[in-house]
């Protein structure tokens, strides 16, 4: 019986392939970064060929270096950066334009127009989302209007739309499968989360031909089989899930009220709300957590656009250090209670502000401010933003915040996780496997292949590596957080 699952984790700045065993242990990892393109202020694009080649290269590297026989691979699970939008030729598979990344703000004026015209209630009631450039609908509408010949060709049924998962499925299966899962569909602003179908009213609102849209399957389902030319054998694809929902699964947050926060390029806090969608009073999002056997589980989500991307900017833009691992030692050099604040609104502010035209700033600089204080402020900004989300969710759900499970590359930094626990005032648990996004995709594929009976069996595999207990006095916590709120107000548009 096959002993391993291959997870593809296609992220915003890199692609990774990870081989897992049945117990969720990491056997081998390969990672490859790819370029980001910034053609104008607030515009962010990826070359789809870079995405494809990085995925293919990492999968091949993992398989080659692990020494595992292809016959020992049960199949593949895919997780991906959400909302990033692609449009390609159905006959050739060639993209018509670069992928417009989820962080891209080019449609901010269009979104404001839609809100002014009174469409916000329709969008939120059908999709659980707020009108914002973050989501796929306005990106796709922009492509149809601005790429030469796109609208005419779309009307003739010659083109296909997809988020990154759909594009990878199309390529891996040789164009035989044009599909997505319910979690990724729920992030397009075109999918009705109540009927679990593409929404005719919204397709009409954005003037998007239904022929462009992929089939929507469960998160654990039959997504076809890879062509043998790509990985050396035909491998079944059994799981597809958006990256943040994948981490929710990887963290085994299957009971209503359980939640996780992932720290990658951005930061995303999701809390499972069960079989019924919950509407936020604080401008958080209602989304699909996962869909299994046709049954939908919902979640409430807060989205922060810049987390690890701020560390990347401090490294590559300001050149304050050469490796992100250095940030922990630098942060430890700062005095307690320093008052430098970095608001990383490089691509606007996400939840709960939803201000696409806000821009970043650093406040509180004095003559004794140095590299350490600026780096620490970049790390603390992630924690302050998580506190923003925590406060909103606590108010929406009417319950005090509970233990938070965290994952993502940033949580290897123990100074950051301790400050996070101090700022939230709750216990923060870090799992033994930090690759929870890829792990969630592997688990969902495992369900499809019969590896696991149910979610309960998966939950038994979760292990805590370390718990961080808050130790900061409440008066100091509130003083620091008040300074953050004042800084955020000063960058809003």
GROMACS .gro file of C-alpha atoms in nm:
model
  493
    1UNK     CA    1   0.000   0.000   0.000
    2UNK     CA    2   0.129   0.347  -0.093
    3UNK     CA    3   0.301   0.514   0.202
    4UNK     CA    4   0.332   0.882   0.109
    5UNK     CA    5   0.137   1.186  -0.007
    6UNK     CA    6   0.281   1.469  -0.215
    7UNK     CA    7   0.156   1.818  -0.127
    8UNK     CA    8   0.197   2.114  -0.360
    9UNK     CA    9   0.198   2.443  -0.169
   10UNK     CA   10   0.192   2.724  -0.424
   11UNK     CA   11   0.244   3.051  -0.236
   12UNK     CA   12   0.278   3.420  -0.312
   13UNK     CA   13   0.656   3.440  -0.317
   14UNK     CA   14   0.756   3.075  -0.359
   15UNK     CA   15   0.635   2.729  -0.446
   16UNK     CA   16   0.701   2.427  -0.227
   17UNK     CA   17   0.653   2.056  -0.258
   18UNK     CA   18   0.642   1.845   0.057
   19UNK     CA   19   0.630   1.469   0.098
   20UNK     CA   20   0.434   1.347   0.402
   21UNK     CA   21   0.387   1.006   0.553
   22UNK     CA   22   0.056   0.873   0.687
   23UNK     CA   23   0.113   1.029   1.032
   24UNK     CA   24   0.172   1.377   0.888
   25UNK     CA   25   0.550   1.372   0.930
   26UNK     CA   26   0.754   1.570   0.680
   27UNK     CA   27   0.979   1.341   0.475
   28UNK     CA   28   1.124   1.591   0.228
   29UNK     CA   29   1.076   1.956   0.134
   30UNK     CA   30   1.177   2.154  -0.174
   31UNK     CA   31   1.120   2.525  -0.222
   32UNK     CA   32   1.178   2.771  -0.503
   33UNK     CA   33   1.119   3.147  -0.498
   34UNK     CA   34   1.002   3.327  -0.811
   35UNK     CA   35   0.993   3.696  -0.916
   36UNK     CA   36   0.728   3.948  -0.820
   37UNK     CA   37   0.635   4.211  -1.080
   38UNK     CA   38   0.529   4.565  -0.986
   39UNK     CA   39   0.435   4.745  -1.311
   40UNK     CA   40   0.267   5.038  -1.132
   41UNK     CA   41   0.201   5.160  -0.779
   42UNK     CA   42  -0.030   4.911  -0.614
   43UNK     CA   43  -0.009   4.662  -0.902
   44UNK     CA   44   0.137   4.316  -0.830
   45UNK     CA   45   0.170   4.041  -1.088
   46UNK     CA   46   0.322   3.695  -1.135
   47UNK     CA   47   0.431   3.531  -1.457
   48UNK     CA   48   0.214   3.215  -1.478
   49UNK     CA   49   0.503   3.031  -1.637
   50UNK     CA   50   0.718   3.107  -1.330
   51UNK     CA   51   0.445   2.958  -1.110
   52UNK     CA   52   0.420   2.646  -1.325
   53UNK     CA   53   0.794   2.591  -1.358
   54UNK     CA   54   0.857   2.641  -0.985
   55UNK     CA   55   0.584   2.388  -0.897
   56UNK     CA   56   0.717   2.134  -1.143
   57UNK     CA   57   1.078   2.182  -1.031
   58UNK     CA   58   1.001   2.143  -0.659
   59UNK     CA   59   0.788   1.833  -0.714
   60UNK     CA   60   1.061   1.670  -0.920
   61UNK     CA   61   1.326   1.766  -0.664
   62UNK     CA   62   1.131   1.615  -0.375
   63UNK     CA   63   1.068   1.293  -0.562
   64UNK     CA   64   1.429   1.266  -0.680
   65UNK     CA   65   1.596   1.343  -0.346
   66UNK     CA   66   1.360   1.145  -0.125
   67UNK     CA   67   1.445   0.820  -0.297
   68UNK     CA   68   1.079   0.719  -0.272
   69UNK     CA   69   0.946   0.505  -0.555
   70UNK     CA   70   0.659   0.657  -0.751
   71UNK     CA   71   0.455   0.347  -0.673
   72UNK     CA   72   0.476   0.449  -0.306
   73UNK     CA   73   0.305   0.785  -0.373
   74UNK     CA   74  -0.070   0.757  -0.312
   75UNK     CA   75  -0.136   1.088  -0.486
   76UNK     CA   76  -0.132   1.465  -0.463
   77UNK     CA   77  -0.296   1.741  -0.262
   78UNK     CA   78  -0.280   2.103  -0.381
   79UNK     CA   79  -0.302   2.422  -0.178
   80UNK     CA   80  -0.251   2.768  -0.319
   81UNK     CA   81  -0.240   3.143  -0.278
   82UNK     CA   82  -0.605   3.243  -0.305
   83UNK     CA   83  -0.779   3.513  -0.515
   84UNK     CA   84  -0.484   3.545  -0.757
   85UNK     CA   85  -0.647   3.553  -1.100
   86UNK     CA   86  -0.550   3.391  -1.431
   87UNK     CA   87  -0.709   3.381  -1.775
   88UNK     CA   88  -0.589   3.143  -2.044
   89UNK     CA   89  -0.661   2.994  -2.387
   90UNK     CA   90  -0.856   2.669  -2.366
   91UNK     CA   91  -0.689   2.531  -2.679
   92UNK     CA   92  -0.326   2.608  -2.598
   93UNK     CA   93  -0.324   2.663  -2.220
   94UNK     CA   94  -0.133   2.988  -2.273
   95UNK     CA   95  -0.221   3.277  -2.039
   96UNK     CA   96  -0.350   3.598  -2.196
   97UNK     CA   97  -0.193   3.815  -1.927
   98UNK     CA   98   0.019   3.784  -1.617
   99UNK     CA   99  -0.151   3.653  -1.303
  100UNK     CA  100  -0.298   3.943  -1.103
  101UNK     CA  101  -0.199   3.875  -0.741
  102UNK     CA  102  -0.439   3.889  -0.447
  103UNK     CA  103  -0.250   4.189  -0.307
  104UNK     CA  104  -0.305   4.393  -0.626
  105UNK     CA  105  -0.499   4.719  -0.580
  106UNK     CA  106  -0.560   4.829  -0.941
  107UNK     CA  107  -0.938   4.789  -0.915
  108UNK     CA  108  -0.980   5.008  -0.605
  109UNK     CA  109  -1.172   5.277  -0.796
  110UNK     CA  110  -1.399   5.018  -0.956
  111UNK     CA  111  -1.473   4.873  -0.613
  112UNK     CA  112  -1.559   5.215  -0.476
  113UNK     CA  113  -1.793   5.268  -0.771
  114UNK     CA  114  -1.967   4.937  -0.699
  115UNK     CA  115  -2.015   5.036  -0.335
  116UNK     CA  116  -2.144   5.381  -0.434
  117UNK     CA  117  -2.395   5.216  -0.667
  118UNK     CA  118  -2.532   5.015  -0.375
  119UNK     CA  119  -2.406   4.664  -0.458
  120UNK     CA  120  -2.234   4.595  -0.123
  121UNK     CA  121  -2.534   4.423   0.036
  122UNK     CA  122  -2.584   4.191  -0.264
  123UNK     CA  123  -2.218   4.091  -0.264
  124UNK     CA  124  -2.198   4.030   0.111
  125UNK     CA  125  -2.529   3.845   0.139
  126UNK     CA  126  -2.441   3.607  -0.145
  127UNK     CA  127  -2.065   3.560  -0.095
  128UNK     CA  128  -1.986   3.655   0.266
  129UNK     CA  129  -1.726   3.900   0.131
  130UNK     CA  130  -1.686   4.276   0.121
  131UNK     CA  131  -1.632   4.456  -0.208
  132UNK     CA  132  -1.256   4.492  -0.230
  133UNK     CA  133  -0.979   4.461  -0.492
  134UNK     CA  134  -0.850   4.165  -0.288
  135UNK     CA  135  -1.097   3.923  -0.447
  136UNK     CA  136  -1.092   3.774  -0.796
  137UNK     CA  137  -1.406   3.921  -0.954
  138UNK     CA  138  -1.282   4.272  -1.023
  139UNK     CA  139  -0.942   4.138  -1.136
  140UNK     CA  140  -1.112   3.916  -1.393
  141UNK     CA  141  -1.339   4.200  -1.504
  142UNK     CA  142  -1.028   4.418  -1.549
  143UNK     CA  143  -0.865   4.154  -1.769
  144UNK     CA  144  -1.173   4.120  -1.988
  145UNK     CA  145  -1.183   4.497  -2.037
  146UNK     CA  146  -0.812   4.569  -2.078
  147UNK     CA  147  -0.652   4.269  -2.249
  148UNK     CA  148  -0.693   4.300  -2.624
  149UNK     CA  149  -0.951   4.059  -2.764
  150UNK     CA  150  -1.022   3.898  -2.426
  151UNK     CA  151  -1.390   3.985  -2.403
  152UNK     CA  152  -1.466   3.874  -2.757
  153UNK     CA  153  -1.280   3.547  -2.713
  154UNK     CA  154  -1.447   3.486  -2.376
  155UNK     CA  155  -1.788   3.535  -2.537
  156UNK     CA  156  -1.695   3.269  -2.795
  157UNK     CA  157  -1.605   3.022  -2.517
  158UNK     CA  158  -1.236   3.015  -2.608
  159UNK     CA  159  -1.099   3.116  -2.265
  160UNK     CA  160  -1.084   2.973  -1.915
  161UNK     CA  161  -1.064   3.154  -1.582
  162UNK     CA  162  -0.911   3.015  -1.270
  163UNK     CA  163  -0.734   3.084  -0.946
  164UNK     CA  164  -0.389   2.926  -0.910
  165UNK     CA  165  -0.525   2.584  -0.811
  166UNK     CA  166  -0.736   2.569  -1.127
  167UNK     CA  167  -0.444   2.672  -1.346
  168UNK     CA  168  -0.222   2.403  -1.192
  169UNK     CA  169  -0.494   2.138  -1.233
  170UNK     CA  170  -0.533   2.234  -1.597
  171UNK     CA  171  -0.160   2.208  -1.662
  172UNK     CA  172  -0.103   1.890  -1.459
  173UNK     CA  173  -0.392   1.706  -1.626
  174UNK     CA  174  -0.310   1.824  -1.977
  175UNK     CA  175  -0.621   2.042  -1.996
  176UNK     CA  176  -0.859   1.758  -1.910
  177UNK     CA  177  -0.975   1.914  -1.582
  178UNK     CA  178  -1.108   2.268  -1.540
  179UNK     CA  179  -1.208   2.270  -1.175
  180UNK     CA  180  -1.162   2.432  -0.836
  181UNK     CA  181  -1.283   2.350  -0.487
  182UNK     CA  182  -1.544   2.527  -0.276
  183UNK     CA  183  -1.288   2.711  -0.059
  184UNK     CA  184  -1.115   2.874  -0.353
  185UNK     CA  185  -1.446   2.945  -0.526
  186UNK     CA  186  -1.566   3.121  -0.212
  187UNK     CA  187  -1.283   3.376  -0.248
  188UNK     CA  188  -1.370   3.494  -0.598
  189UNK     CA  189  -1.668   3.719  -0.506
  190UNK     CA  190  -1.863   3.527  -0.773
  191UNK     CA  191  -1.965   3.218  -0.573
  192UNK     CA  192  -2.283   3.193  -0.369
  193UNK     CA  193  -2.177   3.030  -0.042
  194UNK     CA  194  -2.540   2.940   0.042
  195UNK     CA  195  -2.635   2.766  -0.285
  196UNK     CA  196  -2.275   2.649  -0.344
  197UNK     CA  197  -2.294   2.757  -0.708
  198UNK     CA  198  -2.158   3.034  -0.926
  199UNK     CA  199  -2.395   3.325  -0.876
  200UNK     CA  200  -2.581   3.441  -1.189
  201UNK     CA  201  -2.652   3.788  -1.046
  202UNK     CA  202  -2.287   3.847  -0.967
  203UNK     CA  203  -2.164   3.713  -1.301
  204UNK     CA  204  -2.403   3.959  -1.465
  205UNK     CA  205  -2.293   4.244  -1.237
  206UNK     CA  206  -1.929   4.194  -1.334
  207UNK     CA  207  -2.016   4.107  -1.697
  208UNK     CA  208  -1.839   3.773  -1.679
  209UNK     CA  209  -1.948   3.494  -1.919
  210UNK     CA  210  -2.043   3.176  -1.727
  211UNK     CA  211  -1.844   2.971  -1.981
  212UNK     CA  212  -1.522   3.098  -1.819
  213UNK     CA  213  -1.595   2.938  -1.483
  214UNK     CA  214  -1.449   2.608  -1.357
  215UNK     CA  215  -1.647   2.322  -1.203
  216UNK     CA  216  -1.666   2.347  -0.822
  217UNK     CA  217  -1.585   2.023  -0.638
  218UNK     CA  218  -1.549   1.925  -0.273
  219UNK     CA  219  -1.215   1.999  -0.106
  220UNK     CA  220  -1.154   1.622  -0.097
  221UNK     CA  221  -1.258   1.487  -0.436
  222UNK     CA  222  -1.146   1.335  -0.766
  223UNK     CA  223  -0.954   1.613  -0.938
  224UNK     CA  224  -0.817   1.394  -1.214
  225UNK     CA  225  -0.476   1.243  -1.280
  226UNK     CA  226  -0.147   1.403  -1.377
  227UNK     CA  227   0.004   1.335  -1.715
  228UNK     CA  228   0.297   1.096  -1.679
  229UNK     CA  229   0.534   1.337  -1.857
  230UNK     CA  230   0.535   1.580  -1.563
  231UNK     CA  231   0.637   1.361  -1.269
  232UNK     CA  232   0.721   1.029  -1.428
  233UNK     CA  233   0.389   0.858  -1.356
  234UNK     CA  234   0.017   0.924  -1.359
  235UNK     CA  235  -0.065   1.037  -1.005
  236UNK     CA  236  -0.422   1.102  -0.883
  237UNK     CA  237  -0.504   1.443  -0.735
  238UNK     CA  238  -0.736   1.398  -0.437
  239UNK     CA  239  -0.737   1.730  -0.251
  240UNK     CA  240  -0.754   2.098  -0.345
  241UNK     CA  241  -0.797   2.376  -0.089
  242UNK     CA  242  -0.709   2.744  -0.049
  243UNK     CA  243  -0.401   2.800   0.163
  244UNK     CA  244  -0.568   2.946   0.471
  245UNK     CA  245  -0.841   2.683   0.484
  246UNK     CA  246  -0.568   2.423   0.431
  247UNK     CA  247  -0.394   2.548   0.745
  248UNK     CA  248  -0.724   2.527   0.936
  249UNK     CA  249  -0.741   2.159   0.838
  250UNK     CA  250  -0.372   2.105   0.910
  251UNK     CA  251  -0.425   2.255   1.257
  252UNK     CA  252  -0.723   2.022   1.312
  253UNK     CA  253  -0.963   2.309   1.389
  254UNK     CA  254  -1.272   2.101   1.319
  255UNK     CA  255  -1.494   2.207   1.609
  256UNK     CA  256  -1.692   2.535   1.600
  257UNK     CA  257  -1.502   2.804   1.787
  258UNK     CA  258  -1.155   2.660   1.721
  259UNK     CA  259  -0.921   2.874   1.517
  260UNK     CA  260  -0.575   2.931   1.384
  261UNK     CA  261  -0.361   3.217   1.258
  262UNK     CA  262  -0.108   3.167   0.977
  263UNK     CA  263   0.195   3.393   0.930
  264UNK     CA  264   0.325   3.384   0.576
  265UNK     CA  265   0.336   3.665   0.321
  266UNK     CA  266   0.017   3.789   0.486
  267UNK     CA  267  -0.152   3.689   0.810
  268UNK     CA  268  -0.488   3.516   0.817
  269UNK     CA  269  -0.692   3.425   1.123
  270UNK     CA  270  -0.978   3.180   1.069
  271UNK     CA  271  -1.227   3.045   1.322
  272UNK     CA  272  -1.450   2.748   1.242
  273UNK     CA  273  -1.818   2.847   1.277
  274UNK     CA  274  -1.973   2.511   1.188
  275UNK     CA  275  -2.257   2.425   0.950
  276UNK     CA  276  -2.407   2.775   0.940
  277UNK     CA  277  -2.238   3.087   0.802
  278UNK     CA  278  -2.191   3.363   1.061
  279UNK     CA  279  -2.208   3.728   0.956
  280UNK     CA  280  -1.959   3.973   1.108
  281UNK     CA  281  -2.055   4.312   1.249
  282UNK     CA  282  -1.689   4.415   1.230
  283UNK     CA  283  -1.614   4.379   0.860
  284UNK     CA  284  -1.463   4.033   0.882
  285UNK     CA  285  -1.535   3.778   0.612
  286UNK     CA  286  -1.763   3.477   0.601
  287UNK     CA  287  -1.604   3.200   0.399
  288UNK     CA  288  -1.610   2.828   0.327
  289UNK     CA  289  -1.380   2.641   0.566
  290UNK     CA  290  -1.405   2.316   0.370
  291UNK     CA  291  -1.665   2.108   0.189
  292UNK     CA  292  -1.664   1.729   0.234
  293UNK     CA  293  -1.914   1.481   0.091
  294UNK     CA  294  -2.125   1.775  -0.024
  295UNK     CA  295  -2.151   1.917   0.330
  296UNK     CA  296  -2.019   2.270   0.380
  297UNK     CA  297  -1.844   2.389   0.695
  298UNK     CA  298  -1.809   2.767   0.729
  299UNK     CA  299  -1.560   2.998   0.894
  300UNK     CA  300  -1.506   3.360   0.987
  301UNK     CA  301  -1.183   3.511   0.861
  302UNK     CA  302  -0.973   3.819   0.914
  303UNK     CA  303  -0.719   3.895   0.642
  304UNK     CA  304  -0.399   4.094   0.693
  305UNK     CA  305  -0.224   4.170   0.366
  306UNK     CA  306   0.132   4.215   0.494
  307UNK     CA  307   0.307   4.000   0.757
  308UNK     CA  308   0.615   3.814   0.635
  309UNK     CA  309   0.618   4.053   0.339
  310UNK     CA  310   0.718   4.328   0.585
  311UNK     CA  311   1.018   4.122   0.696
  312UNK     CA  312   1.104   4.064   0.332
  313UNK     CA  313   1.090   4.441   0.273
  314UNK     CA  314   1.314   4.510   0.573
  315UNK     CA  315   1.560   4.256   0.430
  316UNK     CA  316   1.548   4.336   0.058
  317UNK     CA  317   1.424   4.695   0.053
  318UNK     CA  318   1.604   4.849   0.350
  319UNK     CA  319   1.875   4.579   0.367
  320UNK     CA  320   1.873   4.582   0.746
  321UNK     CA  321   1.976   4.215   0.762
  322UNK     CA  322   2.057   3.934   0.520
  323UNK     CA  323   1.845   3.650   0.655
  324UNK     CA  324   1.502   3.656   0.820
  325UNK     CA  325   1.639   3.431   1.095
  326UNK     CA  326   1.843   3.729   1.220
  327UNK     CA  327   1.528   3.918   1.321
  328UNK     CA  328   1.488   3.730   1.648
  329UNK     CA  329   1.832   3.829   1.779
  330UNK     CA  330   1.781   4.188   1.663
  331UNK     CA  331   1.442   4.215   1.834
  332UNK     CA  332   1.591   4.087   2.160
  333UNK     CA  333   1.827   4.386   2.162
  334UNK     CA  334   1.544   4.638   2.199
  335UNK     CA  335   1.444   4.784   2.531
  336UNK     CA  336   1.106   4.686   2.671
  337UNK     CA  337   0.825   4.920   2.577
  338UNK     CA  338   0.996   5.104   2.291
  339UNK     CA  339   0.746   5.314   2.099
  340UNK     CA  340   0.842   5.265   1.734
  341UNK     CA  341   0.550   5.153   1.517
  342UNK     CA  342   0.574   5.022   1.161
  343UNK     CA  343   0.237   5.013   0.983
  344UNK     CA  344   0.300   4.788   0.680
  345UNK     CA  345   0.017   4.916   0.461
  346UNK     CA  346   0.222   4.862   0.145
  347UNK     CA  347  -0.084   4.741  -0.044
  348UNK     CA  348  -0.349   4.907   0.169
  349UNK     CA  349  -0.506   4.779   0.489
  350UNK     CA  350  -0.709   4.459   0.513
  351UNK     CA  351  -0.948   4.361   0.790
  352UNK     CA  352  -1.109   4.530   0.969
  353UNK     CA  353  -1.024   4.856   0.790
  354UNK     CA  354  -1.047   4.758   0.420
  355UNK     CA  355  -0.868   5.070   0.302
  356UNK     CA  356  -0.697   4.993  -0.032
  357UNK     CA  357  -0.537   5.337  -0.057
  358UNK     CA  358  -0.370   5.345   0.284
  359UNK     CA  359   0.009   5.336   0.263
  360UNK     CA  360   0.282   5.227   0.502
  361UNK     CA  361   0.472   5.443   0.751
  362UNK     CA  362   0.706   5.428   1.049
  363UNK     CA  363   0.624   5.637   1.357
  364UNK     CA  364   0.800   5.719   1.683
  365UNK     CA  365   1.156   5.753   1.556
  366UNK     CA  366   1.403   5.917   1.793
  367UNK     CA  367   1.779   5.972   1.794
  368UNK     CA  368   1.837   5.641   1.969
  369UNK     CA  369   1.626   5.443   1.722
  370UNK     CA  370   1.834   5.186   1.539
  371UNK     CA  371   1.800   4.883   1.317
  372UNK     CA  372   1.688   4.664   1.608
  373UNK     CA  373   1.392   4.889   1.694
  374UNK     CA  374   1.273   4.907   1.333
  375UNK     CA  375   1.301   4.531   1.291
  376UNK     CA  376   1.117   4.472   1.619
  377UNK     CA  377   0.844   4.713   1.506
  378UNK     CA  378   0.803   4.510   1.187
  379UNK     CA  379   0.753   4.193   1.389
  380UNK     CA  380   0.524   4.362   1.641
  381UNK     CA  381   0.304   4.496   1.361
  382UNK     CA  382   0.201   4.139   1.286
  383UNK     CA  383   0.098   4.089   1.649
  384UNK     CA  384  -0.089   4.418   1.670
  385UNK     CA  385  -0.282   4.333   1.353
  386UNK     CA  386  -0.368   3.991   1.495
  387UNK     CA  387  -0.502   4.169   1.805
  388UNK     CA  388  -0.724   4.377   1.573
  389UNK     CA  389  -0.872   4.057   1.432
  390UNK     CA  390  -0.901   3.890   1.773
  391UNK     CA  391  -1.101   4.185   1.910
  392UNK     CA  392  -1.341   4.178   1.615
  393UNK     CA  393  -1.396   3.803   1.632
  394UNK     CA  394  -1.456   3.808   2.006
  395UNK     CA  395  -1.721   4.076   1.958
  396UNK     CA  396  -1.883   3.898   1.663
  397UNK     CA  397  -1.899   3.558   1.829
  398UNK     CA  398  -1.987   3.685   2.175
  399UNK     CA  399  -1.722   3.475   2.347
  400UNK     CA  400  -1.386   3.569   2.499
  401UNK     CA  401  -1.080   3.473   2.294
  402UNK     CA  402  -0.944   3.124   2.355
  403UNK     CA  403  -0.619   2.946   2.282
  404UNK     CA  404  -0.486   3.025   1.935
  405UNK     CA  405  -0.297   2.779   1.717
  406UNK     CA  406  -0.033   2.940   1.498
  407UNK     CA  407   0.172   2.831   1.198
  408UNK     CA  408   0.370   2.964   0.904
  409UNK     CA  409   0.736   3.048   0.862
  410UNK     CA  410   0.732   3.348   1.096
  411UNK     CA  411   0.636   3.149   1.406
  412UNK     CA  412   0.979   2.987   1.418
  413UNK     CA  413   1.074   3.324   1.575
  414UNK     CA  414   1.014   3.268   1.946
  415UNK     CA  415   1.043   3.639   2.035
  416UNK     CA  416   0.758   3.712   1.793
  417UNK     CA  417   0.532   3.433   1.924
  418UNK     CA  418   0.588   3.539   2.286
  419UNK     CA  419   0.502   3.899   2.198
  420UNK     CA  420   0.194   3.767   2.017
  421UNK     CA  421   0.079   3.581   2.330
  422UNK     CA  422   0.147   3.893   2.538
  423UNK     CA  423  -0.048   4.117   2.300
  424UNK     CA  424  -0.345   3.880   2.271
  425UNK     CA  425  -0.351   3.788   2.637
  426UNK     CA  426  -0.413   3.421   2.555
  427UNK     CA  427  -0.212   3.102   2.525
  428UNK     CA  428  -0.059   3.051   2.181
  429UNK     CA  429   0.016   2.694   2.069
  430UNK     CA  430   0.278   2.610   1.808
  431UNK     CA  431   0.247   2.262   1.652
  432UNK     CA  432   0.528   2.018   1.593
  433UNK     CA  433   0.466   2.041   1.217
  434UNK     CA  434   0.481   2.404   1.103
  435UNK     CA  435   0.400   2.309   0.743
  436UNK     CA  436   0.031   2.300   0.830
  437UNK     CA  437  -0.084   2.451   0.499
  438UNK     CA  438   0.070   2.172   0.293
  439UNK     CA  439  -0.030   1.922   0.561
  440UNK     CA  440  -0.395   2.023   0.530
  441UNK     CA  441  -0.386   1.961   0.155
  442UNK     CA  442  -0.224   1.622   0.217
  443UNK     CA  443  -0.487   1.528   0.476
  444UNK     CA  444  -0.770   1.615   0.236
  445UNK     CA  445  -0.609   1.406  -0.037
  446UNK     CA  446  -0.569   1.127   0.220
  447UNK     CA  447  -0.943   1.137   0.293
  448UNK     CA  448  -1.015   1.094  -0.078
  449UNK     CA  449  -0.774   0.802  -0.103
  450UNK     CA  450  -0.915   0.629   0.205
  451UNK     CA  451  -0.612   0.687   0.428
  452UNK     CA  452  -0.828   0.838   0.704
  453UNK     CA  453  -1.180   0.741   0.808
  454UNK     CA  454  -1.286   1.093   0.906
  455UNK     CA  455  -1.172   1.428   1.046
  456UNK     CA  456  -1.161   1.284   1.397
  457UNK     CA  457  -0.882   1.048   1.295
  458UNK     CA  458  -0.689   1.344   1.149
  459UNK     CA  459  -0.743   1.548   1.468
  460UNK     CA  460  -0.572   1.276   1.671
  461UNK     CA  461  -0.251   1.337   1.475
  462UNK     CA  462  -0.213   1.702   1.586
  463UNK     CA  463   0.071   1.762   1.834
  464UNK     CA  464   0.177   2.078   2.022
  465UNK     CA  465   0.549   2.154   2.017
  466UNK     CA  466   0.534   2.453   2.257
  467UNK     CA  467   0.277   2.670   2.431
  468UNK     CA  468   0.350   3.039   2.485
  469UNK     CA  469   0.187   3.191   2.795
  470UNK     CA  470   0.126   3.568   2.821
  471UNK     CA  471   0.346   3.741   3.079
  472UNK     CA  472   0.310   4.112   2.995
  473UNK     CA  473   0.118   4.328   3.246
  474UNK     CA  474  -0.222   4.429   3.113
  475UNK     CA  475  -0.148   4.802   3.152
  476UNK     CA  476   0.161   4.769   2.930
  477UNK     CA  477  -0.030   4.557   2.676
  478UNK     CA  478  -0.300   4.820   2.644
  479UNK     CA  479  -0.051   5.112   2.629
  480UNK     CA  480   0.135   4.951   2.339
  481UNK     CA  481  -0.183   4.858   2.157
  482UNK     CA  482  -0.327   5.208   2.192
  483UNK     CA  483  -0.011   5.343   2.026
  484UNK     CA  484  -0.068   5.101   1.739
  485UNK     CA  485  -0.429   5.216   1.692
  486UNK     CA  486  -0.315   5.577   1.676
  487UNK     CA  487  -0.050   5.489   1.416
  488UNK     CA  488  -0.302   5.307   1.198
  489UNK     CA  489  -0.537   5.606   1.201
  490UNK     CA  490  -0.256   5.823   1.065
  491UNK     CA  491  -0.202   5.610   0.751
  492UNK     CA  492  -0.564   5.572   0.649
  493UNK     CA  493  -0.665   5.740   0.327
   0.00000   0.00000   0.00000
